[in-house]
């Protein structure tokens, strides 16, 4: 929010027309007040707990912020007849192994169901993509700090791969995707070829003027809870369709026939019990492709 205010808004020629607000999206009453004040026509919903390891330790918090709050935001968007709602999802929602990934998948399911609600006039769509270079928690930033401290650089597995995009690339393609959707789509961005994290580590050591094994070591620490060796871009039952943009694809699959209110009630009731295994198993009943880590 600091960068938004002082690096973007204050530098804008129309800064007098721009406003920023700090909002807890789990506070529905205050959130609705913002809808009344601003009457938005388009919403890009990117607020989420995104760190895989941390969310494995706090599944209830991940659900509260990534799932329940997203449903509240969708309901308000429909109530106030927002034109378009673009949900920023993740490639980790595909055959999820992490709490973070499955909460995003649950939100996708709710989004497609909400699209079909009688009386809804909002076009809901989701955009999936991978890791953004330079974002908080990015492996590049972690490696920078580790190099500054003299190493070692920690890599989970020599074969682990991830998709990467620059901030400029991801924002540009999200904006493009928002013009493609009519409602109910899950868009996937072309992220190029997956990159080995080990190669990133070696390259960063070299570009920093050091030699691997002499100045800076690389240490393998094993995959952490919820992490995959490689990320995927689509579920087995999804159909891959081209759009008008060569780097944006749409997965058109029949939305799950599911009672969202019953799903919310089921997850909410189980989340009151302080048992991570029971909670994860309950989510797996709703998302069968979820493979939880215990």
mmCIF file of C-alpha atoms in Angstrom:
data_model
loop_
_atom_site.group_PDB
_atom_site.id
_atom_site.type_symbol
_atom_site.label_atom_id
_atom_site.label_comp_id
_atom_site.label_asym_id
_atom_site.label_seq_id
_atom_site.Cartn_x
_atom_site.Cartn_y
_atom_site.Cartn_z
ATOM 1 C CA UNK A 1 0.000 0.000 0.000
ATOM 2 C CA UNK A 2 2.971 2.323 0.622
ATOM 3 C CA UNK A 3 4.288 1.739 -2.903
ATOM 4 C CA UNK A 4 0.793 2.137 -4.327
ATOM 5 C CA UNK A 5 0.322 5.512 -2.663
ATOM 6 C CA UNK A 6 3.730 7.071 -3.082
ATOM 7 C CA UNK A 7 5.155 5.395 -6.183
ATOM 8 C CA UNK A 8 2.006 5.226 -8.310
ATOM 9 C CA UNK A 9 -0.869 7.382 -7.096
ATOM 10 C CA UNK A 10 1.198 10.428 -6.141
ATOM 11 C CA UNK A 11 2.993 10.298 -9.491
ATOM 12 C CA UNK A 12 -0.206 10.047 -11.504
ATOM 13 C CA UNK A 13 -1.528 13.037 -13.475
ATOM 14 C CA UNK A 14 -5.031 12.104 -12.232
ATOM 15 C CA UNK A 15 -4.019 11.558 -8.581
ATOM 16 C CA UNK A 16 -6.911 13.724 -7.365
ATOM 17 C CA UNK A 17 -9.309 11.104 -8.751
ATOM 18 C CA UNK A 18 -7.529 8.112 -7.189
ATOM 19 C CA UNK A 19 -8.100 6.756 -3.697
ATOM 20 C CA UNK A 20 -6.693 3.855 -1.738
ATOM 21 C CA UNK A 21 -8.136 2.037 1.254
ATOM 22 C CA UNK A 22 -6.695 -0.497 3.680
ATOM 23 C CA UNK A 23 -9.380 -3.150 4.096
ATOM 24 C CA UNK A 24 -9.681 -6.465 5.914
ATOM 25 C CA UNK A 25 -11.673 -8.453 3.354
ATOM 26 C CA UNK A 26 -12.959 -10.766 6.082
ATOM 27 C CA UNK A 27 -14.911 -7.850 7.612
ATOM 28 C CA UNK A 28 -18.068 -8.029 5.513
ATOM 29 C CA UNK A 29 -19.821 -4.992 6.995
ATOM 30 C CA UNK A 30 -16.880 -2.668 6.364
ATOM 31 C CA UNK A 31 -16.357 -4.209 2.932
ATOM 32 C CA UNK A 32 -19.958 -3.436 2.002
ATOM 33 C CA UNK A 33 -19.433 0.161 3.097
ATOM 34 C CA UNK A 34 -16.711 0.453 0.430
ATOM 35 C CA UNK A 35 -19.087 -0.878 -2.224
ATOM 36 C CA UNK A 36 -21.615 1.793 -1.274
ATOM 37 C CA UNK A 37 -18.968 4.522 -1.328
ATOM 38 C CA UNK A 38 -17.211 3.625 -4.589
ATOM 39 C CA UNK A 39 -19.844 1.674 -6.539
ATOM 40 C CA UNK A 40 -17.145 -0.302 -8.443
ATOM 41 C CA UNK A 41 -17.700 -1.590 -11.976
ATOM 42 C CA UNK A 42 -14.738 -3.991 -12.031
ATOM 43 C CA UNK A 43 -12.921 -5.852 -9.258
ATOM 44 C CA UNK A 44 -9.547 -7.590 -9.420
ATOM 45 C CA UNK A 45 -9.445 -9.836 -6.361
ATOM 46 C CA UNK A 46 -5.831 -10.643 -5.518
ATOM 47 C CA UNK A 47 -5.955 -10.518 -1.707
ATOM 48 C CA UNK A 48 -4.951 -13.908 -0.299
ATOM 49 C CA UNK A 49 -2.596 -15.821 1.946
ATOM 50 C CA UNK A 50 -0.227 -17.210 -0.696
ATOM 51 C CA UNK A 51 2.634 -18.821 1.240
ATOM 52 C CA UNK A 52 2.348 -22.595 0.998
ATOM 53 C CA UNK A 53 4.396 -23.557 4.060
ATOM 54 C CA UNK A 54 2.713 -21.086 6.410
ATOM 55 C CA UNK A 55 -0.788 -22.103 5.376
ATOM 56 C CA UNK A 56 -0.086 -25.800 6.043
ATOM 57 C CA UNK A 57 0.321 -24.763 9.675
ATOM 58 C CA UNK A 58 -2.848 -22.616 9.663
ATOM 59 C CA UNK A 59 -5.506 -24.185 7.427
ATOM 60 C CA UNK A 60 -8.372 -22.419 9.194
ATOM 61 C CA UNK A 61 -6.778 -19.024 8.535
ATOM 62 C CA UNK A 62 -6.196 -19.966 4.877
ATOM 63 C CA UNK A 63 -9.878 -20.884 4.534
ATOM 64 C CA UNK A 64 -11.025 -17.722 6.310
ATOM 65 C CA UNK A 65 -9.067 -15.410 4.033
ATOM 66 C CA UNK A 66 -8.845 -17.296 0.733
ATOM 67 C CA UNK A 67 -12.257 -18.966 0.647
ATOM 68 C CA UNK A 68 -14.850 -17.501 3.001
ATOM 69 C CA UNK A 69 -13.803 -13.876 2.372
ATOM 70 C CA UNK A 70 -13.775 -14.485 -1.382
ATOM 71 C CA UNK A 71 -17.360 -15.760 -1.236
ATOM 72 C CA UNK A 72 -18.396 -12.647 0.721
ATOM 73 C CA UNK A 73 -16.734 -10.471 -1.900
ATOM 74 C CA UNK A 74 -18.478 -12.321 -4.741
ATOM 75 C CA UNK A 75 -21.858 -11.973 -3.032
ATOM 76 C CA UNK A 76 -21.373 -8.233 -2.580
ATOM 77 C CA UNK A 77 -20.215 -7.887 -6.194
ATOM 78 C CA UNK A 78 -23.388 -9.554 -7.383
ATOM 79 C CA UNK A 79 -25.560 -7.553 -4.983
ATOM 80 C CA UNK A 80 -24.134 -4.230 -6.197
ATOM 81 C CA UNK A 81 -24.116 -5.379 -9.834
ATOM 82 C CA UNK A 82 -20.387 -5.082 -10.470
ATOM 83 C CA UNK A 83 -19.771 -5.613 -14.202
ATOM 84 C CA UNK A 84 -16.730 -7.900 -13.914
ATOM 85 C CA UNK A 85 -15.056 -9.788 -11.084
ATOM 86 C CA UNK A 86 -11.601 -11.196 -11.844
ATOM 87 C CA UNK A 87 -10.325 -13.666 -9.255
ATOM 88 C CA UNK A 88 -6.560 -14.111 -9.186
ATOM 89 C CA UNK A 89 -5.999 -17.845 -8.718
ATOM 90 C CA UNK A 90 -2.861 -19.976 -8.927
ATOM 91 C CA UNK A 91 -1.384 -22.972 -10.713
ATOM 92 C CA UNK A 92 -1.257 -24.556 -7.243
ATOM 93 C CA UNK A 93 -5.060 -24.938 -7.463
ATOM 94 C CA UNK A 94 -4.500 -27.681 -10.061
ATOM 95 C CA UNK A 95 -4.508 -31.138 -8.411
ATOM 96 C CA UNK A 96 -3.617 -29.354 -5.163
ATOM 97 C CA UNK A 97 -1.324 -30.829 -2.525
ATOM 98 C CA UNK A 98 -1.287 -27.726 -0.335
ATOM 99 C CA UNK A 99 -3.878 -25.978 1.812
ATOM 100 C CA UNK A 100 -3.166 -22.748 -0.036
ATOM 101 C CA UNK A 101 -3.779 -24.386 -3.410
ATOM 102 C CA UNK A 102 -6.989 -26.148 -2.387
ATOM 103 C CA UNK A 103 -8.480 -22.984 -0.828
ATOM 104 C CA UNK A 104 -7.969 -21.296 -4.197
ATOM 105 C CA UNK A 105 -9.589 -24.287 -5.932
ATOM 106 C CA UNK A 106 -12.566 -24.078 -3.565
ATOM 107 C CA UNK A 107 -12.905 -20.398 -4.457
ATOM 108 C CA UNK A 108 -12.852 -21.285 -8.171
ATOM 109 C CA UNK A 109 -15.660 -23.805 -7.618
ATOM 110 C CA UNK A 110 -17.691 -21.220 -5.712
ATOM 111 C CA UNK A 111 -17.056 -18.647 -8.439
ATOM 112 C CA UNK A 112 -18.387 -20.856 -11.226
ATOM 113 C CA UNK A 113 -21.411 -21.754 -9.125
ATOM 114 C CA UNK A 114 -22.086 -18.112 -8.270
ATOM 115 C CA UNK A 115 -22.017 -17.232 -11.966
ATOM 116 C CA UNK A 116 -25.133 -19.353 -12.509
ATOM 117 C CA UNK A 117 -27.165 -17.905 -9.642
ATOM 118 C CA UNK A 118 -30.573 -16.586 -10.623
ATOM 119 C CA UNK A 119 -30.490 -12.795 -10.875
ATOM 120 C CA UNK A 120 -26.709 -12.501 -11.027
ATOM 121 C CA UNK A 121 -25.538 -9.836 -13.509
ATOM 122 C CA UNK A 122 -21.825 -9.923 -12.706
ATOM 123 C CA UNK A 123 -19.343 -11.721 -14.967
ATOM 124 C CA UNK A 124 -17.149 -13.813 -12.675
ATOM 125 C CA UNK A 125 -13.887 -15.248 -14.009
ATOM 126 C CA UNK A 126 -10.636 -16.647 -12.617
ATOM 127 C CA UNK A 127 -7.060 -16.308 -13.895
ATOM 128 C CA UNK A 128 -4.460 -18.919 -12.952
ATOM 129 C CA UNK A 129 -0.739 -18.390 -13.199
ATOM 130 C CA UNK A 130 2.491 -19.257 -11.416
ATOM 131 C CA UNK A 131 5.171 -17.457 -9.467
ATOM 132 C CA UNK A 132 5.811 -13.750 -9.977
ATOM 133 C CA UNK A 133 9.450 -12.679 -9.976
ATOM 134 C CA UNK A 134 10.134 -10.044 -7.342
ATOM 135 C CA UNK A 135 6.946 -10.620 -5.350
ATOM 136 C CA UNK A 136 7.090 -11.065 -1.594
ATOM 137 C CA UNK A 137 8.174 -14.610 -0.841
ATOM 138 C CA UNK A 138 9.676 -15.054 -4.310
ATOM 139 C CA UNK A 139 12.551 -17.534 -4.375
ATOM 140 C CA UNK A 140 14.653 -14.879 -6.120
ATOM 141 C CA UNK A 141 14.331 -12.548 -3.129
ATOM 142 C CA UNK A 142 15.094 -15.414 -0.763
ATOM 143 C CA UNK A 143 18.240 -16.296 -2.719
ATOM 144 C CA UNK A 144 19.319 -12.625 -2.711
ATOM 145 C CA UNK A 145 19.133 -12.519 1.080
ATOM 146 C CA UNK A 146 20.958 -15.834 1.405
ATOM 147 C CA UNK A 147 23.755 -14.667 -0.906
ATOM 148 C CA UNK A 148 24.064 -11.414 1.068
ATOM 149 C CA UNK A 149 24.484 -13.515 4.226
ATOM 150 C CA UNK A 150 27.164 -15.667 2.639
ATOM 151 C CA UNK A 151 24.947 -18.673 1.919
ATOM 152 C CA UNK A 152 24.053 -21.407 1.742
ATOM 153 C CA UNK A 153 21.253 -21.172 -0.829
ATOM 154 C CA UNK A 154 18.515 -23.603 0.174
ATOM 155 C CA UNK A 155 16.858 -25.672 -2.575
ATOM 156 C CA UNK A 156 14.182 -28.226 -1.737
ATOM 157 C CA UNK A 157 15.125 -30.770 -4.422
ATOM 158 C CA UNK A 158 17.534 -30.759 -7.397
ATOM 159 C CA UNK A 159 14.647 -31.619 -9.746
ATOM 160 C CA UNK A 160 12.038 -29.133 -8.474
ATOM 161 C CA UNK A 161 10.678 -26.808 -11.179
ATOM 162 C CA UNK A 162 8.411 -23.765 -11.175
ATOM 163 C CA UNK A 163 6.774 -21.425 -13.681
ATOM 164 C CA UNK A 164 7.833 -17.792 -13.479
ATOM 165 C CA UNK A 165 6.490 -14.514 -14.854
ATOM 166 C CA UNK A 166 7.535 -10.903 -14.398
ATOM 167 C CA UNK A 167 5.165 -8.498 -12.651
ATOM 168 C CA UNK A 168 4.684 -6.567 -15.904
ATOM 169 C CA UNK A 169 3.873 -9.755 -17.850
ATOM 170 C CA UNK A 170 1.359 -11.040 -15.324
ATOM 171 C CA UNK A 171 -0.483 -7.728 -14.914
ATOM 172 C CA UNK A 172 -0.674 -7.192 -18.670
ATOM 173 C CA UNK A 173 -2.077 -10.661 -19.315
ATOM 174 C CA UNK A 174 -4.572 -10.423 -16.436
ATOM 175 C CA UNK A 175 -5.909 -7.193 -17.928
ATOM 176 C CA UNK A 176 -6.122 -8.884 -21.332
ATOM 177 C CA UNK A 177 -7.949 -11.880 -19.837
ATOM 178 C CA UNK A 178 -10.490 -9.598 -18.211
ATOM 179 C CA UNK A 179 -11.560 -8.428 -21.677
ATOM 180 C CA UNK A 180 -11.958 -12.017 -22.934
ATOM 181 C CA UNK A 181 -14.349 -13.371 -20.323
ATOM 182 C CA UNK A 182 -18.116 -13.487 -20.540
ATOM 183 C CA UNK A 183 -18.551 -15.177 -17.162
ATOM 184 C CA UNK A 184 -17.660 -18.489 -15.535
ATOM 185 C CA UNK A 185 -14.312 -19.001 -17.271
ATOM 186 C CA UNK A 186 -11.038 -20.132 -15.737
ATOM 187 C CA UNK A 187 -8.229 -18.587 -17.737
ATOM 188 C CA UNK A 188 -4.642 -19.849 -17.687
ATOM 189 C CA UNK A 189 -1.718 -17.712 -18.749
ATOM 190 C CA UNK A 190 1.054 -19.076 -20.928
ATOM 191 C CA UNK A 191 3.987 -18.998 -18.533
ATOM 192 C CA UNK A 192 6.517 -20.493 -20.913
ATOM 193 C CA UNK A 193 8.682 -23.418 -19.914
ATOM 194 C CA UNK A 194 9.128 -24.398 -16.262
ATOM 195 C CA UNK A 195 12.472 -23.462 -14.749
ATOM 196 C CA UNK A 196 14.608 -25.582 -12.430
ATOM 197 C CA UNK A 197 15.054 -23.822 -9.099
ATOM 198 C CA UNK A 198 18.564 -25.286 -8.927
ATOM 199 C CA UNK A 199 19.440 -23.497 -12.176
ATOM 200 C CA UNK A 200 18.108 -20.238 -10.735
ATOM 201 C CA UNK A 201 20.284 -20.679 -7.648
ATOM 202 C CA UNK A 202 23.411 -21.415 -9.690
ATOM 203 C CA UNK A 203 22.796 -18.470 -12.016
ATOM 204 C CA UNK A 204 22.276 -16.052 -9.141
ATOM 205 C CA UNK A 205 25.488 -17.176 -7.448
ATOM 206 C CA UNK A 206 27.369 -16.634 -10.709
ATOM 207 C CA UNK A 207 25.770 -13.241 -11.439
ATOM 208 C CA UNK A 208 26.685 -12.107 -7.926
ATOM 209 C CA UNK A 209 30.355 -12.718 -8.708
ATOM 210 C CA UNK A 210 30.746 -15.863 -6.616
ATOM 211 C CA UNK A 211 31.592 -19.482 -7.325
ATOM 212 C CA UNK A 212 29.294 -22.291 -6.267
ATOM 213 C CA UNK A 213 30.957 -24.705 -3.854
ATOM 214 C CA UNK A 214 33.795 -22.292 -3.147
ATOM 215 C CA UNK A 215 32.232 -18.999 -2.069
ATOM 216 C CA UNK A 216 28.573 -20.010 -1.756
ATOM 217 C CA UNK A 217 27.150 -23.483 -1.172
ATOM 218 C CA UNK A 218 23.809 -24.921 -2.244
ATOM 219 C CA UNK A 219 22.015 -27.008 0.364
ATOM 220 C CA UNK A 220 19.146 -29.428 -0.350
ATOM 221 C CA UNK A 221 16.514 -29.368 2.369
ATOM 222 C CA UNK A 222 13.757 -31.586 0.922
ATOM 223 C CA UNK A 223 10.247 -30.715 -0.185
ATOM 224 C CA UNK A 224 8.278 -28.987 2.530
ATOM 225 C CA UNK A 225 4.707 -29.861 3.561
ATOM 226 C CA UNK A 226 2.269 -29.147 0.742
ATOM 227 C CA UNK A 227 4.939 -28.534 -1.905
ATOM 228 C CA UNK A 228 5.077 -30.245 -5.300
ATOM 229 C CA UNK A 229 8.094 -31.298 -7.302
ATOM 230 C CA UNK A 230 6.517 -29.560 -10.298
ATOM 231 C CA UNK A 231 3.408 -27.477 -10.939
ATOM 232 C CA UNK A 232 0.594 -28.333 -13.352
ATOM 233 C CA UNK A 233 -1.627 -26.122 -15.482
ATOM 234 C CA UNK A 234 -4.891 -28.071 -15.853
ATOM 235 C CA UNK A 235 -7.114 -30.727 -14.310
ATOM 236 C CA UNK A 236 -7.676 -33.950 -16.208
ATOM 237 C CA UNK A 237 -11.359 -33.123 -16.821
ATOM 238 C CA UNK A 238 -10.722 -29.640 -18.206
ATOM 239 C CA UNK A 239 -10.865 -28.799 -21.895
ATOM 240 C CA UNK A 240 -8.154 -26.527 -23.217
ATOM 241 C CA UNK A 241 -9.477 -23.797 -25.526
ATOM 242 C CA UNK A 242 -7.726 -20.947 -27.281
ATOM 243 C CA UNK A 243 -8.826 -17.328 -26.901
ATOM 244 C CA UNK A 244 -8.217 -14.250 -29.029
ATOM 245 C CA UNK A 245 -4.884 -13.784 -27.243
ATOM 246 C CA UNK A 246 -2.031 -16.220 -28.030
ATOM 247 C CA UNK A 247 -0.843 -16.332 -24.400
ATOM 248 C CA UNK A 248 -4.230 -16.739 -22.728
ATOM 249 C CA UNK A 249 -6.117 -20.034 -22.656
ATOM 250 C CA UNK A 250 -9.514 -20.930 -21.270
ATOM 251 C CA UNK A 251 -10.412 -24.172 -19.564
ATOM 252 C CA UNK A 252 -14.059 -24.817 -20.241
ATOM 253 C CA UNK A 253 -15.437 -27.592 -18.118
ATOM 254 C CA UNK A 254 -18.883 -28.162 -16.724
ATOM 255 C CA UNK A 255 -19.029 -26.484 -13.301
ATOM 256 C CA UNK A 256 -19.540 -28.857 -10.401
ATOM 257 C CA UNK A 257 -23.166 -29.295 -9.430
ATOM 258 C CA UNK A 258 -22.709 -28.360 -5.819
ATOM 259 C CA UNK A 259 -24.722 -26.524 -3.179
ATOM 260 C CA UNK A 260 -22.326 -23.732 -2.201
ATOM 261 C CA UNK A 261 -24.281 -22.854 0.946
ATOM 262 C CA UNK A 262 -24.086 -26.471 2.120
ATOM 263 C CA UNK A 263 -20.384 -26.616 1.215
ATOM 264 C CA UNK A 264 -19.656 -23.455 3.198
ATOM 265 C CA UNK A 265 -21.622 -24.742 6.183
ATOM 266 C CA UNK A 266 -19.833 -28.100 6.096
ATOM 267 C CA UNK A 267 -16.357 -26.573 5.973
ATOM 268 C CA UNK A 268 -17.244 -23.922 8.536
ATOM 269 C CA UNK A 269 -18.552 -26.471 11.036
ATOM 270 C CA UNK A 270 -15.480 -28.691 10.706
ATOM 271 C CA UNK A 271 -13.077 -25.735 10.899
ATOM 272 C CA UNK A 272 -14.334 -25.044 14.419
ATOM 273 C CA UNK A 273 -12.651 -28.276 15.512
ATOM 274 C CA UNK A 274 -8.928 -27.849 16.074
ATOM 275 C CA UNK A 275 -7.943 -30.894 14.020
ATOM 276 C CA UNK A 276 -6.046 -30.254 10.783
ATOM 277 C CA UNK A 277 -6.392 -33.829 9.533
ATOM 278 C CA UNK A 278 -10.188 -33.856 9.884
ATOM 279 C CA UNK A 279 -10.408 -30.478 8.172
ATOM 280 C CA UNK A 280 -8.205 -31.556 5.249
ATOM 281 C CA UNK A 281 -10.103 -34.833 4.836
ATOM 282 C CA UNK A 282 -13.397 -32.922 4.741
ATOM 283 C CA UNK A 283 -12.056 -30.645 2.008
ATOM 284 C CA UNK A 284 -10.894 -33.701 0.067
ATOM 285 C CA UNK A 285 -14.495 -34.956 0.010
ATOM 286 C CA UNK A 286 -15.391 -31.776 -1.890
ATOM 287 C CA UNK A 287 -12.216 -31.614 -4.015
ATOM 288 C CA UNK A 288 -11.301 -35.266 -4.749
ATOM 289 C CA UNK A 289 -8.123 -34.332 -6.653
ATOM 290 C CA UNK A 290 -6.727 -32.751 -3.462
ATOM 291 C CA UNK A 291 -3.895 -34.804 -1.961
ATOM 292 C CA UNK A 292 -3.337 -33.347 1.520
ATOM 293 C CA UNK A 293 -0.105 -33.426 3.431
ATOM 294 C CA UNK A 294 -0.304 -34.532 7.070
#
